[in-house]
Amino acid sequence: MRNLLIFLIIFGSGDNLLINLSTGKIEGVRKTVNYSPLGSQNAVQFLGIPFAKPPIGKLRFRKPEKPGNWTGIRKADEFGAVCMSDPIATYKTTTQKPGSMSEDCLFLNVFTNDFCLKTKNCSLMLAIHGGRFDHETSSSLNPDILINNFVGQERNIVVVTTNYRLGIFGFGHFGNGNGTSEEASNFALWG
């Protein structure tokens, strides 16, 4: 994930919202937020960027692997799927449509501004959603509030939100007590 963020910060520039990552090209979108009494806040957002291969099949309870490459330009204008979780609790806190829940959910989102894209010298904040490790998603962190409080008003912070596996998919323990890394609790730190 660190390399992905470095690419986002290094290769972005001005009106060009096309970013070259090691896995392919993404295109972000501009967003204006009218949430603040200080007036409109402008931002650039890159949504739904995969940071790992889909954790399905043989990868279901394993450490994530680097995402595969894609061809063409990937539109980064929508959040990725919500991780499998308590749907009632999750959809109360997000603007995403029900039905966007999937095991293929390891996506991150980046919110920044033109200054950070040009100067490449801004602070980075990783915002991790709550939800007792069994619900919510990165889109539970309202983008308008993130933009207003961190990206806009010349605060010049790059904000990253991320999904992580929840419930049994992220916090299950299947070890037999031998203490090997493959049997240890996967505590969602793997992704």
mmCIF file of C-alpha atoms in Angstrom:
data_model
loop_
_atom_site.group_PDB
_atom_site.id
_atom_site.type_symbol
_atom_site.label_atom_id
_atom_site.label_comp_id
_atom_site.label_asym_id
_atom_site.label_seq_id
_atom_site.Cartn_x
_atom_site.Cartn_y
_atom_site.Cartn_z
ATOM 1 C CA MET A 1 0.000 0.000 0.000
ATOM 2 C CA ARG A 2 2.908 2.370 0.743
ATOM 3 C CA ASN A 3 4.169 2.127 -2.848
ATOM 4 C CA LEU A 4 0.701 2.875 -4.160
ATOM 5 C CA LEU A 5 0.521 6.067 -2.110
ATOM 6 C CA ILE A 6 3.966 7.151 -3.259
ATOM 7 C CA PHE A 7 2.907 6.734 -6.889
ATOM 8 C CA LEU A 8 -0.245 8.750 -6.286
ATOM 9 C CA ILE A 9 1.675 11.617 -4.785
ATOM 10 C CA ILE A 10 4.561 11.610 -7.267
ATOM 11 C CA PHE A 11 2.736 11.276 -10.575
ATOM 12 C CA GLY A 12 -0.291 13.504 -10.072
ATOM 13 C CA SER A 13 -0.176 16.970 -11.563
ATOM 14 C CA GLY A 14 -2.512 19.899 -12.119
ATOM 15 C CA ASP A 15 -5.532 19.212 -14.282
ATOM 16 C CA ASN A 16 -4.267 15.789 -15.241
ATOM 17 C CA LEU A 17 -6.088 13.382 -12.954
ATOM 18 C CA LEU A 18 -4.500 10.396 -14.653
ATOM 19 C CA ILE A 19 -2.074 8.632 -12.323
ATOM 20 C CA ASN A 20 0.386 5.885 -13.246
ATOM 21 C CA LEU A 21 0.598 3.152 -10.620
ATOM 22 C CA SER A 22 2.779 0.074 -10.710
ATOM 23 C CA THR A 23 -0.391 -1.925 -11.494
ATOM 24 C CA GLY A 24 -1.888 0.342 -14.157
ATOM 25 C CA LYS A 25 -3.392 3.766 -14.730
ATOM 26 C CA ILE A 26 -6.203 5.308 -12.700
ATOM 27 C CA GLU A 27 -8.207 8.438 -13.309
ATOM 28 C CA GLY A 28 -9.497 10.455 -10.375
ATOM 29 C CA VAL A 29 -12.271 13.026 -10.198
ATOM 30 C CA ARG A 30 -12.581 16.543 -8.864
ATOM 31 C CA LYS A 31 -15.062 17.201 -6.094
ATOM 32 C CA THR A 32 -16.356 20.448 -4.621
ATOM 33 C CA VAL A 33 -17.812 20.275 -1.137
ATOM 34 C CA ASN A 34 -20.169 22.940 0.178
ATOM 35 C CA TYR A 35 -20.107 21.624 3.725
ATOM 36 C CA SER A 36 -18.141 24.402 5.382
ATOM 37 C CA PRO A 37 -19.282 27.820 6.593
ATOM 38 C CA LEU A 38 -15.948 28.968 5.114
ATOM 39 C CA GLY A 39 -17.233 28.294 1.610
ATOM 40 C CA SER A 40 -16.636 25.667 -1.039
ATOM 41 C CA GLN A 41 -13.728 23.268 -0.610
ATOM 42 C CA ASN A 42 -12.111 21.673 -3.662
ATOM 43 C CA ALA A 43 -10.509 18.262 -3.733
ATOM 44 C CA VAL A 44 -9.329 15.481 -5.973
ATOM 45 C CA GLN A 45 -10.416 11.966 -5.092
ATOM 46 C CA PHE A 46 -9.339 8.536 -6.255
ATOM 47 C CA LEU A 47 -11.860 5.910 -5.141
ATOM 48 C CA GLY A 48 -11.893 2.118 -5.230
ATOM 49 C CA ILE A 49 -8.189 1.483 -5.808
ATOM 50 C CA PRO A 50 -7.389 -2.219 -5.278
ATOM 51 C CA PHE A 51 -4.449 -2.760 -2.928
ATOM 52 C CA ALA A 52 -4.512 -6.581 -2.981
ATOM 53 C CA LYS A 53 -5.735 -9.491 -5.046
ATOM 54 C CA PRO A 54 -9.315 -10.438 -4.203
ATOM 55 C CA PRO A 55 -9.160 -12.507 -0.975
ATOM 56 C CA ILE A 56 -11.297 -15.329 -2.322
ATOM 57 C CA GLY A 57 -10.767 -19.022 -2.902
ATOM 58 C CA LYS A 58 -7.292 -20.082 -1.738
ATOM 59 C CA LEU A 59 -6.586 -16.519 -0.548
ATOM 60 C CA ARG A 60 -9.670 -16.314 1.694
ATOM 61 C CA PHE A 61 -7.883 -16.696 5.046
ATOM 62 C CA ARG A 62 -4.359 -15.857 3.893
ATOM 63 C CA LYS A 63 -2.196 -12.785 3.761
ATOM 64 C CA PRO A 64 -3.128 -10.584 0.821
ATOM 65 C CA GLU A 65 -1.055 -10.692 -2.326
ATOM 66 C CA LYS A 66 -0.169 -7.726 -4.495
ATOM 67 C CA PRO A 67 -2.961 -6.812 -6.899
ATOM 68 C CA GLY A 68 -2.704 -7.876 -10.492
ATOM 69 C CA ASN A 69 -2.058 -5.405 -13.281
ATOM 70 C CA TRP A 70 -4.858 -4.021 -15.394
ATOM 71 C CA THR A 71 -4.831 -2.620 -18.901
ATOM 72 C CA GLY A 72 -6.358 0.641 -19.974
ATOM 73 C CA ILE A 73 -7.439 3.348 -17.570
ATOM 74 C CA ARG A 74 -9.303 2.354 -14.421
ATOM 75 C CA LYS A 75 -11.890 4.959 -13.438
ATOM 76 C CA ALA A 76 -11.381 5.781 -9.756
ATOM 77 C CA ASP A 77 -14.759 7.445 -9.320
ATOM 78 C CA GLU A 78 -16.668 4.940 -7.157
ATOM 79 C CA PHE A 79 -15.957 3.243 -3.859
ATOM 80 C CA GLY A 80 -14.982 -0.418 -4.061
ATOM 81 C CA ALA A 81 -17.252 -3.125 -2.670
ATOM 82 C CA VAL A 82 -18.071 -3.244 1.033
ATOM 83 C CA CYS A 83 -16.392 -6.118 2.914
ATOM 84 C CA MET A 84 -18.646 -8.959 4.071
ATOM 85 C CA SER A 85 -20.230 -7.800 7.311
ATOM 86 C CA ASP A 86 -23.459 -7.161 9.181
ATOM 87 C CA PRO A 87 -25.439 -5.572 6.330
ATOM 88 C CA ILE A 88 -28.024 -3.801 8.476
ATOM 89 C CA ALA A 89 -25.412 -2.048 10.622
ATOM 90 C CA THR A 90 -23.114 -1.343 7.666
ATOM 91 C CA TYR A 91 -25.665 0.199 5.332
ATOM 92 C CA LYS A 92 -26.939 2.507 8.090
ATOM 93 C CA THR A 93 -23.545 4.239 8.100
ATOM 94 C CA THR A 94 -22.620 4.428 4.422
ATOM 95 C CA THR A 95 -23.911 6.047 1.277
ATOM 96 C CA GLN A 96 -23.138 2.932 -0.765
ATOM 97 C CA LYS A 97 -26.012 0.994 -2.260
ATOM 98 C CA PRO A 98 -26.990 -2.326 -0.699
ATOM 99 C CA GLY A 99 -25.700 -5.129 -2.872
ATOM 100 C CA SER A 100 -22.167 -3.785 -3.117
ATOM 101 C CA MET A 101 -20.976 -6.246 -0.425
ATOM 102 C CA SER A 102 -18.358 -8.791 -1.483
ATOM 103 C CA GLU A 103 -15.333 -10.722 -0.297
ATOM 104 C CA ASP A 104 -13.480 -8.869 -3.075
ATOM 105 C CA CYS A 105 -13.316 -5.679 -1.016
ATOM 106 C CA LEU A 106 -9.684 -4.708 -0.443
ATOM 107 C CA PHE A 107 -9.818 -1.197 -1.847
ATOM 108 C CA LEU A 108 -8.527 2.148 -0.677
ATOM 109 C CA ASN A 109 -9.530 5.733 -1.416
ATOM 110 C CA VAL A 110 -7.365 8.842 -1.611
ATOM 111 C CA PHE A 111 -8.557 12.412 -1.052
ATOM 112 C CA THR A 112 -6.177 15.273 -1.764
ATOM 113 C CA ASN A 113 -5.956 18.661 -3.460
ATOM 114 C CA ASP A 114 -4.045 20.287 -6.300
ATOM 115 C CA PHE A 115 -1.387 21.680 -3.979
ATOM 116 C CA CYS A 116 -0.473 18.192 -2.732
ATOM 117 C CA LEU A 117 -0.494 16.764 -6.256
ATOM 118 C CA LYS A 118 1.879 19.498 -7.428
ATOM 119 C CA THR A 119 4.258 19.844 -4.476
ATOM 120 C CA LYS A 120 4.342 16.204 -3.331
ATOM 121 C CA ASN A 121 5.129 17.419 0.174
ATOM 122 C CA CYS A 122 1.956 16.979 2.220
ATOM 123 C CA SER A 123 1.188 15.089 5.378
ATOM 124 C CA LEU A 124 -0.596 11.762 5.076
ATOM 125 C CA MET A 125 -3.482 10.677 7.269
ATOM 126 C CA LEU A 126 -4.799 7.120 7.262
ATOM 127 C CA ALA A 127 -8.419 7.153 8.444
ATOM 128 C CA ILE A 128 -9.621 3.720 9.569
ATOM 129 C CA HIS A 129 -13.347 3.171 9.955
ATOM 130 C CA GLY A 130 -14.830 1.798 13.165
ATOM 131 C CA GLY A 131 -17.592 -0.758 13.461
ATOM 132 C CA ARG A 132 -16.351 -3.177 16.142
ATOM 133 C CA PHE A 133 -14.497 -5.168 13.468
ATOM 134 C CA ASP A 134 -17.766 -6.603 12.148
ATOM 135 C CA HIS A 135 -19.388 -3.804 10.137
ATOM 136 C CA GLU A 136 -18.902 -0.444 8.417
ATOM 137 C CA THR A 137 -16.637 0.365 5.502
ATOM 138 C CA SER A 138 -14.266 3.044 4.235
ATOM 139 C CA SER A 139 -17.210 4.969 2.781
ATOM 140 C CA SER A 140 -18.672 5.226 6.294
ATOM 141 C CA LEU A 141 -16.175 8.063 6.711
ATOM 142 C CA ASN A 142 -18.115 10.804 4.933
ATOM 143 C CA PRO A 143 -15.927 12.137 2.084
ATOM 144 C CA ASP A 144 -17.430 15.620 2.409
ATOM 145 C CA ILE A 145 -16.347 15.834 6.038
ATOM 146 C CA LEU A 146 -12.867 14.461 5.256
ATOM 147 C CA ILE A 147 -12.427 16.993 2.465
ATOM 148 C CA ASN A 148 -13.713 19.884 4.554
ATOM 149 C CA ASN A 149 -11.658 19.099 7.653
ATOM 150 C CA PHE A 150 -8.390 17.823 6.198
ATOM 151 C CA VAL A 151 -7.987 18.386 2.467
ATOM 152 C CA GLY A 152 -9.704 21.749 2.032
ATOM 153 C CA GLN A 153 -9.157 25.090 3.744
ATOM 154 C CA GLU A 154 -5.501 24.939 2.677
ATOM 155 C CA ARG A 155 -4.780 22.243 5.251
ATOM 156 C CA ASN A 156 -3.095 20.212 2.518
ATOM 157 C CA ILE A 157 -3.361 16.736 3.963
ATOM 158 C CA VAL A 158 -3.604 13.586 1.853
ATOM 159 C CA VAL A 159 -6.315 11.415 3.412
ATOM 160 C CA VAL A 160 -6.461 7.671 2.737
ATOM 161 C CA THR A 161 -9.376 5.486 3.779
ATOM 162 C CA THR A 162 -9.295 1.736 3.421
ATOM 163 C CA ASN A 163 -11.442 -1.337 3.713
ATOM 164 C CA TYR A 164 -10.267 -4.329 5.700
ATOM 165 C CA ARG A 165 -11.698 -7.801 6.101
ATOM 166 C CA LEU A 166 -14.323 -7.983 8.841
ATOM 167 C CA GLY A 167 -15.847 -10.606 11.110
ATOM 168 C CA ILE A 168 -14.847 -14.204 10.473
ATOM 169 C CA PHE A 169 -13.044 -13.156 7.265
ATOM 170 C CA GLY A 170 -10.720 -10.786 9.113
ATOM 171 C CA PHE A 171 -10.705 -11.788 12.749
ATOM 172 C CA GLY A 172 -11.163 -15.556 12.743
ATOM 173 C CA HIS A 173 -8.656 -17.838 14.433
ATOM 174 C CA PHE A 174 -8.052 -21.208 12.816
ATOM 175 C CA GLY A 175 -4.732 -22.205 14.368
ATOM 176 C CA ASN A 176 -4.058 -25.445 16.213
ATOM 177 C CA GLY A 177 -1.728 -23.803 18.702
ATOM 178 C CA ASN A 178 1.569 -24.474 16.914
ATOM 179 C CA GLY A 179 2.159 -20.748 16.572
ATOM 180 C CA THR A 180 3.078 -20.770 12.897
ATOM 181 C CA SER A 181 2.410 -17.571 11.000
ATOM 182 C CA GLU A 182 -0.039 -19.303 8.672
ATOM 183 C CA GLU A 183 -2.071 -20.504 11.644
ATOM 184 C CA ALA A 184 -1.978 -17.355 13.727
ATOM 185 C CA SER A 185 -4.988 -15.112 14.048
ATOM 186 C CA ASN A 186 -5.346 -13.066 10.921
ATOM 187 C CA PHE A 187 -6.666 -9.996 12.808
ATOM 188 C CA ALA A 188 -7.338 -8.150 9.549
ATOM 189 C CA LEU A 189 -3.840 -6.682 9.694
ATOM 190 C CA TRP A 190 -3.193 -8.792 6.642
ATOM 191 C CA GLY A 191 -5.790 -6.728 4.784
#
